[in-house]
CSV table of C-alpha atoms in Angstrom, one decimal:
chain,number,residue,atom,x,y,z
A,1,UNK,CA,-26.7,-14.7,35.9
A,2,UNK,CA,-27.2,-12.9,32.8
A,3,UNK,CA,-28.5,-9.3,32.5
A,4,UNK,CA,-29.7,-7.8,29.4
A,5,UNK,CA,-30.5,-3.9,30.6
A,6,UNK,CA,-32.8,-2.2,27.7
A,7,UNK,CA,-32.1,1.4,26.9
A,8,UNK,CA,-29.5,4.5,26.0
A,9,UNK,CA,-29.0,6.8,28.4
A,10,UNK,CA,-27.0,7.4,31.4
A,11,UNK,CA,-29.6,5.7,34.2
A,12,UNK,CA,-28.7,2.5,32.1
A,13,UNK,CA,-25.0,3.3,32.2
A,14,UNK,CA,-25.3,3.5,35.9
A,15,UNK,CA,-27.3,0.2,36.3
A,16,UNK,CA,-24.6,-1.4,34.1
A,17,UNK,CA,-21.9,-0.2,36.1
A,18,UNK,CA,-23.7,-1.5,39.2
A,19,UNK,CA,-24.3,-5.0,37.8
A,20,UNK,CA,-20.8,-5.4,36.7
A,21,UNK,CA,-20.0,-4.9,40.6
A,22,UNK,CA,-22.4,-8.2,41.5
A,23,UNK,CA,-20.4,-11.4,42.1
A,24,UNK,CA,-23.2,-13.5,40.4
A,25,UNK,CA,-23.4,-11.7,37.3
A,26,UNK,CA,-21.9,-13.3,35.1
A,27,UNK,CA,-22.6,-11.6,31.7
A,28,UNK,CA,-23.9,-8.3,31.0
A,29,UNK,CA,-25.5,-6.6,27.8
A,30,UNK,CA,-27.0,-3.5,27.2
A,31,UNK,CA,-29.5,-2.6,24.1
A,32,UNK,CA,-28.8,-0.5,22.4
A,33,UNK,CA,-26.7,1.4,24.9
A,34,UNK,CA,-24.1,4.0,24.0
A,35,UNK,CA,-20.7,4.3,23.6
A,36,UNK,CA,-19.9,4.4,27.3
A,37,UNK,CA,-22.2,1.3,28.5
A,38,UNK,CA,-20.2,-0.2,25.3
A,39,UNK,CA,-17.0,-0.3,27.2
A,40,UNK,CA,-18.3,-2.2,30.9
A,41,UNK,CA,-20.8,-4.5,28.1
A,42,UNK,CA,-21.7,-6.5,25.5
A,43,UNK,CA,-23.7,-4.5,23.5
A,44,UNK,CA,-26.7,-5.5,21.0
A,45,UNK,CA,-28.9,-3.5,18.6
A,46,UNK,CA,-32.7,-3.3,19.0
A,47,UNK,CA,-36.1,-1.0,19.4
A,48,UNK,CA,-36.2,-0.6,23.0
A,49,UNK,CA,-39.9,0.5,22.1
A,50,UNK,CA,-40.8,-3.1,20.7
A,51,UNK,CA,-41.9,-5.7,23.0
A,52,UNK,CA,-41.6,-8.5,20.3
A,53,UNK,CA,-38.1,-7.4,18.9
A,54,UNK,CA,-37.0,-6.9,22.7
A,55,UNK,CA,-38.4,-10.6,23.8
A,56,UNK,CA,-36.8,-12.0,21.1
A,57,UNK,CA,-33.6,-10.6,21.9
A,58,UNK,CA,-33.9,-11.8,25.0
A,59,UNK,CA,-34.4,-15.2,23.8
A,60,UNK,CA,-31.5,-15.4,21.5
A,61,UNK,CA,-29.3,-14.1,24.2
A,62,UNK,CA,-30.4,-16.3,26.6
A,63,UNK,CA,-31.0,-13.3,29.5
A,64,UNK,CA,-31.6,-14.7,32.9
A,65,UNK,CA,-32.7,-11.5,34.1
A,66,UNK,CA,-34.0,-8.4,31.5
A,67,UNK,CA,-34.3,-4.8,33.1
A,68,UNK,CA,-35.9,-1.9,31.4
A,69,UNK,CA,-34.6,1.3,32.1
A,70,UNK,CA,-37.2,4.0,30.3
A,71,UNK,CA,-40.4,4.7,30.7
A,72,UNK,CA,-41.7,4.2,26.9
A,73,UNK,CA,-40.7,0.4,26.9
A,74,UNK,CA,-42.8,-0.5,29.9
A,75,UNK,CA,-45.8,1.7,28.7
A,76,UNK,CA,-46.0,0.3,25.5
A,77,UNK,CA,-45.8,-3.6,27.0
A,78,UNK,CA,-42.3,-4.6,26.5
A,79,UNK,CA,-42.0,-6.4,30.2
A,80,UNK,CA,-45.0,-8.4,29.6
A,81,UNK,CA,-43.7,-9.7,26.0
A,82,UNK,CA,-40.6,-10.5,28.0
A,83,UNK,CA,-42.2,-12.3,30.8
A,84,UNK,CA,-44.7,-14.3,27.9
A,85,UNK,CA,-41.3,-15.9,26.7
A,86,UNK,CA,-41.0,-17.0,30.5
A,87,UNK,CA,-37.6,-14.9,31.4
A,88,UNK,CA,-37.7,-12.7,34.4
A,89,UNK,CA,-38.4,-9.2,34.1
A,90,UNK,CA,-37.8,-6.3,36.1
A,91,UNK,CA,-40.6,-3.7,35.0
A,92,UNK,CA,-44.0,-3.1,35.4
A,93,UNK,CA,-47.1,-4.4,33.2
A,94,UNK,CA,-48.0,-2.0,30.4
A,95,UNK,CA,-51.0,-1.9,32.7
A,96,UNK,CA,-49.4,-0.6,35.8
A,97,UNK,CA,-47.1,1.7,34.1
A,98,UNK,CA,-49.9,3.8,33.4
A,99,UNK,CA,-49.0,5.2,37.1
A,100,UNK,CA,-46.6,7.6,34.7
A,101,UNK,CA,-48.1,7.0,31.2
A,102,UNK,CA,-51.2,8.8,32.4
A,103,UNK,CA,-51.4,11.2,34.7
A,104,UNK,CA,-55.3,11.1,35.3
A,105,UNK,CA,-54.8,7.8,35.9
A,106,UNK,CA,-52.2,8.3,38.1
A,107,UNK,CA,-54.6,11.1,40.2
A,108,UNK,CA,-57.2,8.8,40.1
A,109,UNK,CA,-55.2,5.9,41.9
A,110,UNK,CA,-54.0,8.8,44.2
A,111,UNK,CA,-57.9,9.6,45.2
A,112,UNK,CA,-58.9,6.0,46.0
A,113,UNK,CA,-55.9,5.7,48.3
A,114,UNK,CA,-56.1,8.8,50.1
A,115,UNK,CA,-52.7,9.9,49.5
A,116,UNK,CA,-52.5,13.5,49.1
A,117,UNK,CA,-51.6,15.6,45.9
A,118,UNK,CA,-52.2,18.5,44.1
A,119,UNK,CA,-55.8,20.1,42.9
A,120,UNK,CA,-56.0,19.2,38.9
A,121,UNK,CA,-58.1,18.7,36.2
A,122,UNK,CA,-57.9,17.3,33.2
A,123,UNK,CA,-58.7,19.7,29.5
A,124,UNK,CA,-59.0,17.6,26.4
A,125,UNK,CA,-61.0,20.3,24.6
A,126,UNK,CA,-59.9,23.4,23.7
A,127,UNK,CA,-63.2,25.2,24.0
A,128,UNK,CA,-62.7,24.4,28.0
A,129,UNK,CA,-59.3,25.7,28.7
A,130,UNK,CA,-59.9,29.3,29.6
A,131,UNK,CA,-62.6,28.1,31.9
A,132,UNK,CA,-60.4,25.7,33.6
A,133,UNK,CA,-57.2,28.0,33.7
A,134,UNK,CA,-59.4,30.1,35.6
A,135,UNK,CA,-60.2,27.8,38.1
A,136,UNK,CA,-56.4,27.8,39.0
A,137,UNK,CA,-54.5,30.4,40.2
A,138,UNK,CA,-50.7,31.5,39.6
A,139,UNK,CA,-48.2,29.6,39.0
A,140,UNK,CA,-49.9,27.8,37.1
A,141,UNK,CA,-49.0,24.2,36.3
A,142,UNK,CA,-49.5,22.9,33.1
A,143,UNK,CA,-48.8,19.1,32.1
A,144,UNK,CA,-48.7,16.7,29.3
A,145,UNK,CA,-51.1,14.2,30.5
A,146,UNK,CA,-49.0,11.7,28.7
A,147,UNK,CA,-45.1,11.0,28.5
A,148,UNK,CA,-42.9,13.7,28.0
A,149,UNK,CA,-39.8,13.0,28.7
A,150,UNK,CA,-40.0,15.5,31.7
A,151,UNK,CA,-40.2,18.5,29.5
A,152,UNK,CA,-44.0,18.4,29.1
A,153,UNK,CA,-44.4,20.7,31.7
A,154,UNK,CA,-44.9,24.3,32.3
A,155,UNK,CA,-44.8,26.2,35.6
A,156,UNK,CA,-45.3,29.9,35.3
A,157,UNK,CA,-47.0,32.8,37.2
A,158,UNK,CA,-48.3,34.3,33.4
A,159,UNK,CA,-51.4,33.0,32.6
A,160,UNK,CA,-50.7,33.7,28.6
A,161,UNK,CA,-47.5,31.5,29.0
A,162,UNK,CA,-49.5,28.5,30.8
A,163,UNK,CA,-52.7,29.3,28.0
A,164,UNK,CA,-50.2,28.7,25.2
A,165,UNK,CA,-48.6,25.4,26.8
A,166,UNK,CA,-51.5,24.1,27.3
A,167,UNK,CA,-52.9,24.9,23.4
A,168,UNK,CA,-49.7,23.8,22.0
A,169,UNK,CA,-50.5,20.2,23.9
A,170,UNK,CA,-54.1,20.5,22.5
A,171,UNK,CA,-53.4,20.8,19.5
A,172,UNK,CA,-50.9,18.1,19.4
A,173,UNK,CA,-53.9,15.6,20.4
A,174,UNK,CA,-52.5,15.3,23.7
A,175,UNK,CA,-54.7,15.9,27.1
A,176,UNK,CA,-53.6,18.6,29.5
A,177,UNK,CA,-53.4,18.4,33.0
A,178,UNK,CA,-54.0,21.8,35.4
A,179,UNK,CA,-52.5,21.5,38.7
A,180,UNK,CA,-52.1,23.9,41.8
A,181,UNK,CA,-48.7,24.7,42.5
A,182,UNK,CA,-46.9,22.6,45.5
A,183,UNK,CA,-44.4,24.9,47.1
A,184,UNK,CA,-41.6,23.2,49.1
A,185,UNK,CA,-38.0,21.3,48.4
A,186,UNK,CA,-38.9,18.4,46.3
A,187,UNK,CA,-37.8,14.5,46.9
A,188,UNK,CA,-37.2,12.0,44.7
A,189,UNK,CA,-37.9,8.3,46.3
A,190,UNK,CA,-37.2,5.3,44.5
A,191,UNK,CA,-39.2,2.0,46.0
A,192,UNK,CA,-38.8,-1.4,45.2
A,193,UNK,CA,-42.3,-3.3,44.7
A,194,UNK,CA,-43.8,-6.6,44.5
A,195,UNK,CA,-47.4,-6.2,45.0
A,196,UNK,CA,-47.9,-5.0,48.6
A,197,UNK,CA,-43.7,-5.1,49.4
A,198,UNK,CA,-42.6,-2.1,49.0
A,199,UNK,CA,-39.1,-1.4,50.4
A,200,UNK,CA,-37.4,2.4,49.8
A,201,UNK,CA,-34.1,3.2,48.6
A,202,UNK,CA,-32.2,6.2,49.6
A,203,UNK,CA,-34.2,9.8,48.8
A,204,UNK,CA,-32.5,12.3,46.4
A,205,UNK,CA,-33.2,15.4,45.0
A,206,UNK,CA,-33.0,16.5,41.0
A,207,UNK,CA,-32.9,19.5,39.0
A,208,UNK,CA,-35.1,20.1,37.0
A,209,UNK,CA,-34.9,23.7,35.3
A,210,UNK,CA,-32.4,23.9,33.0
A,211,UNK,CA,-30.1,27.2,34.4
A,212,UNK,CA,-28.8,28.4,37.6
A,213,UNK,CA,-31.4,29.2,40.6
A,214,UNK,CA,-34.3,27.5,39.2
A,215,UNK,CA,-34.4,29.5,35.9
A,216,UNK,CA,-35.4,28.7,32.2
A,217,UNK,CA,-37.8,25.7,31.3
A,218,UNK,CA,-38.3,22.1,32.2
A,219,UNK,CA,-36.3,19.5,31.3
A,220,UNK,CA,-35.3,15.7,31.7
A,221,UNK,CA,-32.8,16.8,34.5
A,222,UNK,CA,-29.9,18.5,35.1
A,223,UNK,CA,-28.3,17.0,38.1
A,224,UNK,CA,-29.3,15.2,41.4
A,225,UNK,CA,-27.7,14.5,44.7
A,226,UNK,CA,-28.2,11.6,47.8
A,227,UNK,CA,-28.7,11.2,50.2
A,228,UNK,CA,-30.8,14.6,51.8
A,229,UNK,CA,-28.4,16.3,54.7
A,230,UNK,CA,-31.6,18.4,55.7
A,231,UNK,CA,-34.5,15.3,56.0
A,232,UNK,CA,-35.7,13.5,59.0
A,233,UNK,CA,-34.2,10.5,59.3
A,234,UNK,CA,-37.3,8.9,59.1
A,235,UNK,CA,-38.2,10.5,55.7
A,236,UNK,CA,-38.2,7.4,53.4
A,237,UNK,CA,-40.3,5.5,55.7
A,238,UNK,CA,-42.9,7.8,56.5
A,239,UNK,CA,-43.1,8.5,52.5
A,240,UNK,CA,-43.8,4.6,52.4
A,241,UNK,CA,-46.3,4.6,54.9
A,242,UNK,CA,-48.6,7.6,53.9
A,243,UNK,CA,-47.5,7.7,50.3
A,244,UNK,CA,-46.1,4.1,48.4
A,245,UNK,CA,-47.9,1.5,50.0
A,246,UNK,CA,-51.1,2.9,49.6
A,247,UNK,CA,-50.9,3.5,46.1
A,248,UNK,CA,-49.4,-0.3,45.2
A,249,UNK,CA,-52.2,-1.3,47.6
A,250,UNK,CA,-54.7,0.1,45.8
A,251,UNK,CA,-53.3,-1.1,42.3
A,252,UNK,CA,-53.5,-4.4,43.8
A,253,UNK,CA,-57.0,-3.7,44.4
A,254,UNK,CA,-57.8,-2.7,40.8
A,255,UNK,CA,-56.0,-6.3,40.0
A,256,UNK,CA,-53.3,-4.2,38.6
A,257,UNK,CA,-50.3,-5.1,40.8
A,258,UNK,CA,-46.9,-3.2,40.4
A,259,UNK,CA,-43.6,-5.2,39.6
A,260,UNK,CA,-40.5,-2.9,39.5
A,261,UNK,CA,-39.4,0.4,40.4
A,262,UNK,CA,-41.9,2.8,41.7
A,263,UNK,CA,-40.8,6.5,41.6
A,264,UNK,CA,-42.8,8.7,43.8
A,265,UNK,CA,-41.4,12.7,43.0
A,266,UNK,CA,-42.8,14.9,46.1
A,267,UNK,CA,-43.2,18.5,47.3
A,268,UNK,CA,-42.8,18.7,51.3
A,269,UNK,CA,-45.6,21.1,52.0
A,270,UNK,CA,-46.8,23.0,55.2
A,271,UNK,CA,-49.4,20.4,55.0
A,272,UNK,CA,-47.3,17.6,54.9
A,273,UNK,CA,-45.9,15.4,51.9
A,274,UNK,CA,-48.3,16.2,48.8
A,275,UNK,CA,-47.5,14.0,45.5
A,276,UNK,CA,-46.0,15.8,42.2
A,277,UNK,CA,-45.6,12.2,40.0
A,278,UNK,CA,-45.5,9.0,40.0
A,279,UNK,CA,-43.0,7.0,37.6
A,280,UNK,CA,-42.7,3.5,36.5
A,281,UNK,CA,-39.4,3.0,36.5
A,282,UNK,CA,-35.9,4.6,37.8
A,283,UNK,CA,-35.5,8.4,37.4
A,284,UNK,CA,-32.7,10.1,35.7
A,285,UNK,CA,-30.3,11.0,36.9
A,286,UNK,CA,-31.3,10.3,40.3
A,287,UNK,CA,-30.1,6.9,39.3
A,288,UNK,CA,-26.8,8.0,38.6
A,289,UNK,CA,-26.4,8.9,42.6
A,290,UNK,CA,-28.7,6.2,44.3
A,291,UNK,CA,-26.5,3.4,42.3
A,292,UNK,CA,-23.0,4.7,43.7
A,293,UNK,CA,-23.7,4.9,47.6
A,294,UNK,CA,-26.1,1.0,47.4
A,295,UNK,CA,-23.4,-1.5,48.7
A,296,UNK,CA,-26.1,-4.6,48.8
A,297,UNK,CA,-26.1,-6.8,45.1
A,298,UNK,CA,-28.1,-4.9,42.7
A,299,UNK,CA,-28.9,-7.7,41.0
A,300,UNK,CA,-29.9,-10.1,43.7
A,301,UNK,CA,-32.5,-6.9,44.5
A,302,UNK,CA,-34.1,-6.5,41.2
A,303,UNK,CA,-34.4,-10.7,41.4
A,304,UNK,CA,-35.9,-10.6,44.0
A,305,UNK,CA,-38.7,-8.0,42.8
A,306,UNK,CA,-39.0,-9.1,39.9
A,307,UNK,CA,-39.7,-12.8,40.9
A,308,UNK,CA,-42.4,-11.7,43.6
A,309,UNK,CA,-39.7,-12.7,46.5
A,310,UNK,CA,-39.2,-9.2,47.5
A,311,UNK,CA,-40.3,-9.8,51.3
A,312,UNK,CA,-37.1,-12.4,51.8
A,313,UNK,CA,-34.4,-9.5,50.2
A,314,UNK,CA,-32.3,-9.2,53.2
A,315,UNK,CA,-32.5,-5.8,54.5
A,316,UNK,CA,-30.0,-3.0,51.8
A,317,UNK,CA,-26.7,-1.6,53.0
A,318,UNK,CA,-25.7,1.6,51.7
A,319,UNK,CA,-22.2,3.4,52.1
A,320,UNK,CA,-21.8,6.3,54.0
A,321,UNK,CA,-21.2,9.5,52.4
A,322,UNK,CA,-22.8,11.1,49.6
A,323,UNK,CA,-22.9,11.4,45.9
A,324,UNK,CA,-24.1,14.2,43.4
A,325,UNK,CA,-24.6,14.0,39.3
A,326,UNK,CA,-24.2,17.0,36.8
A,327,UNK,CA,-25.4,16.9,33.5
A,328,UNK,CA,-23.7,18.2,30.5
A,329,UNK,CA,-26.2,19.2,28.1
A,330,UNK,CA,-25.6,19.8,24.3
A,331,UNK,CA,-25.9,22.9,22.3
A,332,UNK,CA,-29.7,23.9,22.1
A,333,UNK,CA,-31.2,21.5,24.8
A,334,UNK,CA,-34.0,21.5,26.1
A,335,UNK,CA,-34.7,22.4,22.1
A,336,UNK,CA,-33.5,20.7,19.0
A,337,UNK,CA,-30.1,19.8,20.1
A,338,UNK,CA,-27.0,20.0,18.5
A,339,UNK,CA,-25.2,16.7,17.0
A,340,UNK,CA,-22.3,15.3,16.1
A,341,UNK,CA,-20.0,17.3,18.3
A,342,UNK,CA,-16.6,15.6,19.6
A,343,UNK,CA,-16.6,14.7,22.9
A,344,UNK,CA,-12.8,14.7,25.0
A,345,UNK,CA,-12.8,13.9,28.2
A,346,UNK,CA,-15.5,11.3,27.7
A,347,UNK,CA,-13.9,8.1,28.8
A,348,UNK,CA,-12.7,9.5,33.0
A,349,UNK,CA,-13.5,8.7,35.6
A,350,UNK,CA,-17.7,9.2,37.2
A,351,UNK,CA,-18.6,9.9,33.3
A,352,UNK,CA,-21.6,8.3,32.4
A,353,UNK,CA,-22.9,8.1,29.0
A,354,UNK,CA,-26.7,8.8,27.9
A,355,UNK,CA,-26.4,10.9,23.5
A,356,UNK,CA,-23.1,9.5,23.0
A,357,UNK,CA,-22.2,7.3,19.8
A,358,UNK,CA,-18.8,6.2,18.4
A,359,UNK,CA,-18.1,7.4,15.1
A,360,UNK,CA,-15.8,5.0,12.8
A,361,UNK,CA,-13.1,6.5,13.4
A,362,UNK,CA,-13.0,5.8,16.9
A,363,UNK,CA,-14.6,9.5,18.7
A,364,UNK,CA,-16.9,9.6,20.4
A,365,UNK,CA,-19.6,12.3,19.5
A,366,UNK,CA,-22.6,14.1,21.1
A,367,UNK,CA,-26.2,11.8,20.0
A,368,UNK,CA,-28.9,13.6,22.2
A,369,UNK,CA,-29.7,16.1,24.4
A,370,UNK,CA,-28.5,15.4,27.3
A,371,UNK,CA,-24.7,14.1,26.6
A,372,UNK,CA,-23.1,13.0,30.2
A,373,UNK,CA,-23.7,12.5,33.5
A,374,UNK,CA,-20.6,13.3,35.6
A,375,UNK,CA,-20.9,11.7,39.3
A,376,UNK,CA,-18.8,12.6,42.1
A,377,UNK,CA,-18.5,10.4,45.9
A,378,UNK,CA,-17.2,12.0,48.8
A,379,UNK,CA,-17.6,11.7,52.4
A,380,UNK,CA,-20.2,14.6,52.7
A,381,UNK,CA,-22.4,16.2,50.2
A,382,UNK,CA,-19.7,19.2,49.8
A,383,UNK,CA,-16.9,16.8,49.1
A,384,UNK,CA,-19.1,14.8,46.5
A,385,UNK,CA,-20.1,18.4,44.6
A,386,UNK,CA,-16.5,19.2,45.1
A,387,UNK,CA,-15.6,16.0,43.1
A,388,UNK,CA,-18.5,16.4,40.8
A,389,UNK,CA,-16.8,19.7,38.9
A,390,UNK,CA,-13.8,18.3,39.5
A,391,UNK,CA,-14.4,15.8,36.6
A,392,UNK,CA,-16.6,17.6,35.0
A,393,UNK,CA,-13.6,20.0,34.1
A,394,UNK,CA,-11.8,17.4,32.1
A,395,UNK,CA,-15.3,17.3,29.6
A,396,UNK,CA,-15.3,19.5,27.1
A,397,UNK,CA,-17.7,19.3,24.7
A,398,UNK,CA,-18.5,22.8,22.0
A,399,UNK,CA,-21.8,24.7,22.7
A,400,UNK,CA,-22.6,22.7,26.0
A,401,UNK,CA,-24.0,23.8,29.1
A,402,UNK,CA,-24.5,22.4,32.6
A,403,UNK,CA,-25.8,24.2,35.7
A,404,UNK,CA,-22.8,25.4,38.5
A,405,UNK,CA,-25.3,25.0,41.3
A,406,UNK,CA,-26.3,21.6,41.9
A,407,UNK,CA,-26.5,20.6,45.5
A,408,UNK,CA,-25.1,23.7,46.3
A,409,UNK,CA,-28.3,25.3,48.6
A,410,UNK,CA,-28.4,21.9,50.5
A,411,UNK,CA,-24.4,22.2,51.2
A,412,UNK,CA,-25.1,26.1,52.3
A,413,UNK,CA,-27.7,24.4,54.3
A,414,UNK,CA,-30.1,26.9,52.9
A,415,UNK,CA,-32.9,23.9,52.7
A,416,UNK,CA,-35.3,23.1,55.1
A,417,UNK,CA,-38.2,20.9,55.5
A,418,UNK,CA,-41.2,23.0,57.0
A,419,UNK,CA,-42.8,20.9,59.9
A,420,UNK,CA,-46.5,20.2,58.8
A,421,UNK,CA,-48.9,22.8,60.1
């Protein structure tokens, strides 16, 4: 079989890495990739944000199997310009990616199938917002109603902080969305579905702020660990039951059906599981520690989905043990970055790549934001985030920053999941 995996960053570096472990995969390629997916594949220049230019790559390269890894692609239609050249895609429709590429979409899916979430409405005219705001109280959440990258979103308990979000999105032409806080440790759950199938991988949790204890603003995330020492065992399939199959139900309803990864990011509340987002596709860098512990074929998996055979995918085996991903961020991320720093230490082992590029003369040099994922495996959590500095000590990169505390409450075992009132 060959693979061609669309996108850059370090969830498509992990799915590369994964592939090249499948027995029937016979040829990998990554587009555009970076200059770590460069060394485990083939790699090819295109827009990963234009369906024709990405179909036809896909042609010429004669891909049994194309997989998008970023949001943007599915949004703007690239699986279904892949799939109209009659090559198997693993992706959603443009249509039912707008689970993530709108958020009042994705509330109002949430509504019809009862599946609980927070209080929200949507502002699209300045005149409105300080009526709305006031309609919400502290923190206040404030949300791109569109994609963002994961830094399109605000929580604060000042209300002139969440006003000033919430203009500078307005007056950008985008839509805000208001939401009531959910309190609670937060879940990541990635699901594999065709139509009505859905079937769960392992939960994780990400990072989302960018420093230590949950301080400074949003961004696309900062580390992540698997599998979750402090759930019920049961987690994954009672989050199927009350929260994933209802909402592919229901886009099956609106003749909508979801293909592909479906990413369901969760608060456990007091009251039970409440939904934060919905994504169309797998999360970084929760990716970079679901991959690493799955010891089922990735590929025969994401065949299976993607070819609406989902139901006959013999059950998936997972190691035991656990895994956990820091990010090393460049100089003045979450912001403008920093570019064209030298990277040493790049090529170890458990780097991934996501802004990396080879210069010309061979180094390899920060190209975005967030610059590496380093993954550690271990036989607990703490031997995994033991591992996971470990490496990370051998990167070095000028100006970066990563956080010191990933995973490190749930190793304390200073996380627990209320039991619903």
């Amino acid at each position: 079989m060959r693979v061609l995996v669309v996108g850059s960053g370090a969830r498509e570096h992990a799915i590369v890495l994964a592939l090249a472990q499948d027995p029937e995969v016979t040829a990998i390629a990554c587009a555009p990739g970076n200059a770590g997916t460069a060394a485990v594949s083939e790699q090819l220049g295109v827009a990963a944000n234009d369906p024709v230019a990405v179909a036809a790559l896909a042609r010429r390269w004669s891909a049994d199997l194309v997989v998008i890894g970023a949001e943007g692609p599915l949004v703007v239609g690239v699986a279904d310009a892949v799939r109209a050249e009659g090559i198997t895609c693993f992706g959603p429709s443009s249509s039912a990616a707008r689970i993530e590429g709108s958020k009042t979409f994705a509330k109002d899916v949430m509504a019809a199938a009862g599946v609980r979430t927070a209080a929200s409405e949507t502002v699209d005219n300045p005149a409105r917002l300080d009526a709305a705001l006031g309609r919400f109280e502290p923190p206040y959440v404030v949300k791109d109603d569109g994609l963002a990258a994961g830094k399109g979103v605000v929580v604060t308990t000042d209300y002139d902080v969440a006003r000033a979000h919430a203009c500078t999105l307005l007056d950008g032409g985008h839509p805000v969305l208001l939401e009531s806080y959910l309190d609670g440790p937060e879940v990541s759950l990635f699901c594999l579905v065709d139509g009505e199938t859905v079937v769960p991988l392992l939960p994780a949790q990400d990072f989302k702020r960018v420093g230590d204890g949950e301080s400074g603003p949003n961004t696309g995330g900062m580390g992540a660990y698997a599998p979750l020492p402090w759930a019920d065992p049961d987690l994954a399939e009672t989050l199927v039951r009350d929260v994933v199959a209802p909402v592919a139900a229901e886009l099956v309803r609106r003749d909508v059906p979801f293909s592909g990864l479906l990413y369901a990011g969760l608060a456990l509340t007091s009251s039970g599981p409440a939904v934060i987002e919905f994504n169309c596709r797998f999360g970084d860098p929760e990716t970079q520690v679901v991959l690493p512990l799955l010891r089922s074929p990735l590929a025969a998996a994401l065949c299976a989905t993607a070819t609406g055979k989902l139901a006959d995918l013999p059950s998936l085996q997972w190691s035991d043990g656990a895994a956990v991903t820091v990010v090393v961020a460049a100089e003045g991320y979450p912001g403008t970055p920093r570019l064209g720093d030298v990277i040493t230490g790049s090529e170890a082992e458990g780097v991934l790549h996501a802004g990396t590029r080879r210069r010309d003369d061979g180094a390899v040099v920060t190209a975005g934001g967030r610059v590496v994922s380093v993954v550690g495996t271990g036989a607990d959590l703490d031997e995994a985030r033991t591992e996971a500095y470990r490496r990370l000590d051998a990167v070095h990169i000028a100006g970066s920053h990563h956080r010191t505390d990933i995973a490190l409450r749930a190793v304390n075992g200073e996380i627990a999941a209320p039991t619903p009132s």
